C-alpha positions as CSV (number, residue, x, y, z in Angstrom):
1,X,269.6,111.7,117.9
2,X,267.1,111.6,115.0
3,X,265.0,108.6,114.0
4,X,262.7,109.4,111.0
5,X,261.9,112.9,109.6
6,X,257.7,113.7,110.0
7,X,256.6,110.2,111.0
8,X,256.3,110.6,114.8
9,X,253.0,110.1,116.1
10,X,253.4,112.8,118.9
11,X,250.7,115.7,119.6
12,X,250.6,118.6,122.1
13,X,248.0,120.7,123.1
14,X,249.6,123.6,124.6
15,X,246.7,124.8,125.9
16,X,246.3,122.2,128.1
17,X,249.7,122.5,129.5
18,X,249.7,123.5,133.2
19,X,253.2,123.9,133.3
20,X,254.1,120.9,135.9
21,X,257.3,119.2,134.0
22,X,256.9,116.0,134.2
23,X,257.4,115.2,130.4
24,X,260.5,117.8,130.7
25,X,261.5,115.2,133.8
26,X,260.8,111.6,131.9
27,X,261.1,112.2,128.4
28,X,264.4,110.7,127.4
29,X,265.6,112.6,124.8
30,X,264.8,115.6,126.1
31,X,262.0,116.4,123.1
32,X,260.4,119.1,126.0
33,X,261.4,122.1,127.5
34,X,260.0,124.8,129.5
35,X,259.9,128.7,128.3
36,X,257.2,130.8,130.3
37,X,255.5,128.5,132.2
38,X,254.8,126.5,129.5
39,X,256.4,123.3,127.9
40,X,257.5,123.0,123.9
41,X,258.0,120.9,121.7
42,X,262.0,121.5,120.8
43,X,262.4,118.8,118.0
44,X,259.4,116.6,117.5
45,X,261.9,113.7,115.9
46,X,263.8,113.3,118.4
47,X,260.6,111.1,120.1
48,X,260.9,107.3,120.1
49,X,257.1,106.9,120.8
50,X,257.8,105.4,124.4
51,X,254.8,107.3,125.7
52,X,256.6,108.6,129.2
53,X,255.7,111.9,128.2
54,X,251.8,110.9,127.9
55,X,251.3,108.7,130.7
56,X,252.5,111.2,133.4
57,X,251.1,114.6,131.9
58,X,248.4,115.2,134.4
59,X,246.3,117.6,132.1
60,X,246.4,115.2,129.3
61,X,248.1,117.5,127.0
62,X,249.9,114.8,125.0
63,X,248.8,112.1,122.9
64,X,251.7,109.8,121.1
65,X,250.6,106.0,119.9
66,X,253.7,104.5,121.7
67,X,254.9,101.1,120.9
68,X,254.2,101.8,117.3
69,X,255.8,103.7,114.4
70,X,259.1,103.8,112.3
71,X,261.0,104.9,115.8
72,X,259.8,102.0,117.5
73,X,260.2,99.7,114.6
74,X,263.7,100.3,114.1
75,X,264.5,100.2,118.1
76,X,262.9,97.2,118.4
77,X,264.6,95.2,115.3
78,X,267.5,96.6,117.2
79,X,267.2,95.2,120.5
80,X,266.5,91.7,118.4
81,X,269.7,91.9,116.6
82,X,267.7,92.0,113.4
83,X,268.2,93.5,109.8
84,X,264.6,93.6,109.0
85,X,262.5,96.2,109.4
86,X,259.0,97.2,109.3
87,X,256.5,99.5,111.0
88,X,253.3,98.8,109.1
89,X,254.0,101.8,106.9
90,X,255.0,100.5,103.8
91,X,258.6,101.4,103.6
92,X,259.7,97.9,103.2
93,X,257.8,97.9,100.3
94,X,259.9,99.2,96.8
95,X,256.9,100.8,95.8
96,X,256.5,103.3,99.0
97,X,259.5,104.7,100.3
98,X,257.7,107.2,102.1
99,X,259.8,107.3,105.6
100,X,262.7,104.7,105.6
């Protein structure tokens, strides 16, 4: 599962990684996984900005804005049974159509 091409709010700093798993373990869409020690980023969006990743990476290696952005936007007009969408980003507007 995709959401929106290059609109994800995610970072890694590799170098901070100390190789513990937990964002391989509570990611859930499996965005992480673990080659030499170290975790990667396999497809940056598949990430739905809930922030699991962040809140349990004990080096503070990650950094993702969650409960904002086009993935969250179009989950949560989901979940409300709603056509309408908007993230703050301009893509409801006909003059940017920059990620919707």
């Amino acid at each position: 599962m995709k959401y929106l091409k290059d609109v994800v709010t995610l970072e890694y700093d590799i170098s901070r990684c100390i190789g513990c798993r937990m964002c391989t373990e509570v990611c859930p869409h499996n965005v992480f996984e673990m080659k030499n020690g170290k975790s990667f980023i396999t497809n940056r969006d598949k990430c739905m900005e809930c922030g699991a990743c962040m809140m349990n990476c004990p080096a503070e290696a990650i950094n993702v804005q969650k409960g904002v952005g086009c993935a969250y936007a179009i989950i949560s007009s989901k979940l409300k049974g709603s056509d309408e969408i908007s993230c703050g980003c301009g893509c409801n507007d006909k003059k940017n159509s920059s990620c919707c």
